[in-house]
Amino acid sequence: MSVYDFTVTTIDGGSQSLADYKGKVLLIVNTASACGLTPHYKGLQELYEQYADRGFTVLGFPCNQFAGQEPGTDEEIKSFCELNYKVSFPLFSKIDVKGDHAHPLYTYLVNHAPEPYRTGDIEWNFVKFLIDAEGHVVRRYSAPTEPAAIAADIEALLP
């Protein structure tokens, strides 16, 4: 099993198979628009721009489970990200990332992060999972980890 086995809903309401990203290195992130870490969008966009032509992309999953910091509709979230951070990487419909209604993708990510990165439930907004080109979880980064700090790990997985 890999992340390619999951289908998600795009921020515009369409269906997206993650198998469409086969062969790419991915950074999957649960996001929020009203969080102290919201400026991570800027760093995520910079990583995306820096490595997209080498087979890398960021996948953003808005979530409102942490202090209600993503209260908007999908349309409002998309607009906020485009206007404030010029986000051009793929964003998806708001989901739960922990608990009884957690999206199956996030259940997979949490349970398949390798040791010592398998640290249990998602603790906050902007937890980041690095996925190799075969769709396997390579590493989990805590919420406060700045996107730029992940660049060397992304580089190591790219051709």
Coordinates of C-alpha atoms in Angstrom, one line a residue:
M1 CA 0.0 0.0 0.0
S2 CA 1.1 3.6 -0.6
V3 CA -0.3 7.1 -0.8
Y4 CA -1.2 6.3 -4.4
D5 CA -4.1 4.1 -3.2
F6 CA -6.1 7.1 -2.0
T7 CA -8.5 9.4 -3.7
V8 CA -9.2 12.9 -2.3
T9 CA -11.5 15.8 -3.1
T10 CA -9.9 18.9 -4.6
I11 CA -10.6 22.3 -3.2
D12 CA -12.8 22.9 -6.2
G13 CA -14.9 19.8 -5.4
G14 CA -13.5 17.3 -8.0
S15 CA -12.1 13.9 -7.3
Q16 CA -8.3 13.4 -7.5
S17 CA -6.5 10.0 -7.3
L18 CA -3.1 10.4 -5.7
A19 CA -1.9 7.8 -8.2
D20 CA -1.8 10.8 -10.6
Y21 CA 1.3 11.8 -8.6
K22 CA 3.2 8.6 -9.1
G23 CA 6.9 9.2 -9.6
K24 CA 6.9 12.6 -7.8
V25 CA 8.3 13.4 -4.4
L26 CA 5.5 14.8 -2.3
L27 CA 5.2 17.0 0.9
I28 CA 1.7 16.4 2.4
V29 CA 0.7 19.1 4.9
N30 CA -2.4 19.8 7.0
T31 CA -2.9 23.6 6.7
A32 CA -4.9 26.4 8.4
S33 CA -5.5 30.0 7.5
A34 CA -5.8 31.5 11.0
C35 CA -2.8 29.9 12.8
G36 CA 0.4 31.3 14.1
L37 CA 2.1 28.9 11.6
T38 CA 0.0 30.1 8.6
P39 CA 3.1 31.9 7.2
H40 CA 4.4 28.4 6.5
Y41 CA 2.4 28.7 3.3
K42 CA 5.1 31.1 2.0
G43 CA 7.9 28.6 2.6
L44 CA 5.8 25.7 1.2
Q45 CA 5.2 27.8 -2.0
E46 CA 9.0 28.5 -2.2
L47 CA 9.8 24.8 -2.0
Y48 CA 7.2 24.0 -4.6
E49 CA 8.6 26.7 -7.0
Q50 CA 12.2 25.6 -6.3
Y51 CA 11.7 21.9 -7.0
A52 CA 8.5 21.5 -9.1
D53 CA 10.5 21.1 -12.4
R54 CA 12.4 18.2 -10.8
G55 CA 9.4 16.2 -9.9
F56 CA 8.3 17.6 -6.5
T57 CA 4.9 18.9 -5.3
V58 CA 3.3 20.1 -2.1
L59 CA -0.2 18.8 -1.3
G60 CA -2.2 21.0 1.1
F61 CA -5.1 19.7 3.2
P62 CA -6.9 22.3 5.2
C63 CA -8.2 21.2 8.5
N64 CA -10.3 22.9 11.2
Q65 CA -9.6 20.5 14.1
F66 CA -7.1 22.7 15.9
A67 CA -8.6 25.6 17.8
G68 CA -11.0 26.3 14.9
Q69 CA -8.2 27.9 12.9
E70 CA -9.6 26.9 9.5
P71 CA -13.2 28.0 9.7
G72 CA -13.7 29.1 6.0
T73 CA -15.3 27.3 3.1
D74 CA -13.1 25.6 0.5
E75 CA -13.7 28.6 -1.8
E76 CA -12.7 31.1 1.0
I77 CA -9.6 29.0 1.8
K78 CA -8.5 28.9 -1.8
S79 CA -9.0 32.6 -2.2
F80 CA -7.1 33.3 1.0
C81 CA -4.1 31.2 0.0
E82 CA -3.9 32.6 -3.5
L83 CA -4.3 36.3 -2.4
N84 CA -2.0 36.2 0.6
Y85 CA 0.6 33.6 -0.3
K86 CA 0.3 33.2 -4.0
V87 CA -0.2 29.4 -3.5
S88 CA -0.1 27.5 -6.7
F89 CA 0.5 24.0 -5.4
P90 CA -2.6 21.7 -5.1
L91 CA -5.0 22.3 -2.3
F92 CA -7.7 19.9 -1.3
S93 CA -11.1 20.1 0.4
K94 CA -11.1 20.5 4.2
I95 CA -10.7 17.2 6.0
D96 CA -10.2 15.8 9.5
V97 CA -6.7 14.5 10.1
K98 CA -7.3 12.8 13.5
G99 CA -10.0 11.1 15.4
D100 CA -13.0 9.0 14.4
H101 CA -13.6 10.9 11.2
A102 CA -9.9 11.2 10.1
H103 CA -9.5 10.9 6.3
P104 CA -8.0 7.5 5.5
L105 CA -5.0 9.1 3.9
Y106 CA -4.1 10.7 7.2
T107 CA -4.7 7.4 9.1
Y108 CA -2.2 5.8 6.6
L109 CA 0.3 8.6 6.9
V110 CA 0.3 8.5 10.8
N111 CA 0.6 4.7 10.9
H112 CA 3.2 4.4 8.1
A113 CA 5.7 7.0 9.1
P114 CA 9.0 5.2 9.8
E115 CA 10.5 5.1 13.3
P116 CA 11.4 7.4 15.0
Y117 CA 9.0 9.6 13.1
R118 CA 5.8 7.6 14.0
T119 CA 4.7 9.9 16.8
G120 CA 1.0 9.3 17.0
D121 CA -1.9 11.6 16.2
I122 CA -1.4 14.9 14.3
E123 CA -0.6 17.4 17.0
W124 CA -1.3 20.7 15.2
N125 CA -1.6 22.5 11.9
F126 CA 1.3 22.2 9.4
V127 CA 2.5 18.8 10.3
K128 CA 4.5 17.7 7.2
F129 CA 4.9 14.2 5.6
L130 CA 7.7 13.7 3.0
I131 CA 6.7 11.0 0.5
D132 CA 9.2 9.4 -1.9
A133 CA 8.6 8.8 -5.6
E134 CA 7.2 5.3 -4.9
G135 CA 4.5 6.7 -2.6
H136 CA 6.0 5.7 0.7
V137 CA 6.3 7.9 3.8
V138 CA 9.9 8.8 4.4
R139 CA 9.6 11.2 7.3
R140 CA 7.2 13.2 9.4
Y141 CA 8.1 16.8 10.5
S142 CA 6.5 18.5 13.5
A143 CA 4.2 21.5 13.1
P144 CA 6.8 24.2 13.8
T145 CA 9.4 22.8 11.4
E146 CA 10.0 25.5 8.8
P147 CA 9.6 24.4 5.2
A148 CA 13.1 25.5 4.3
A149 CA 14.5 23.0 6.9
I150 CA 13.1 20.2 4.7
A151 CA 14.9 21.3 1.5
A152 CA 17.9 19.0 2.0
D153 CA 15.7 15.9 2.6
I154 CA 13.7 16.8 -0.6
E155 CA 16.9 17.2 -2.6
A156 CA 18.1 13.8 -1.5
L157 CA 15.0 12.1 -3.0
L158 CA 15.0 14.0 -6.3
P159 CA 16.8 12.9 -9.4

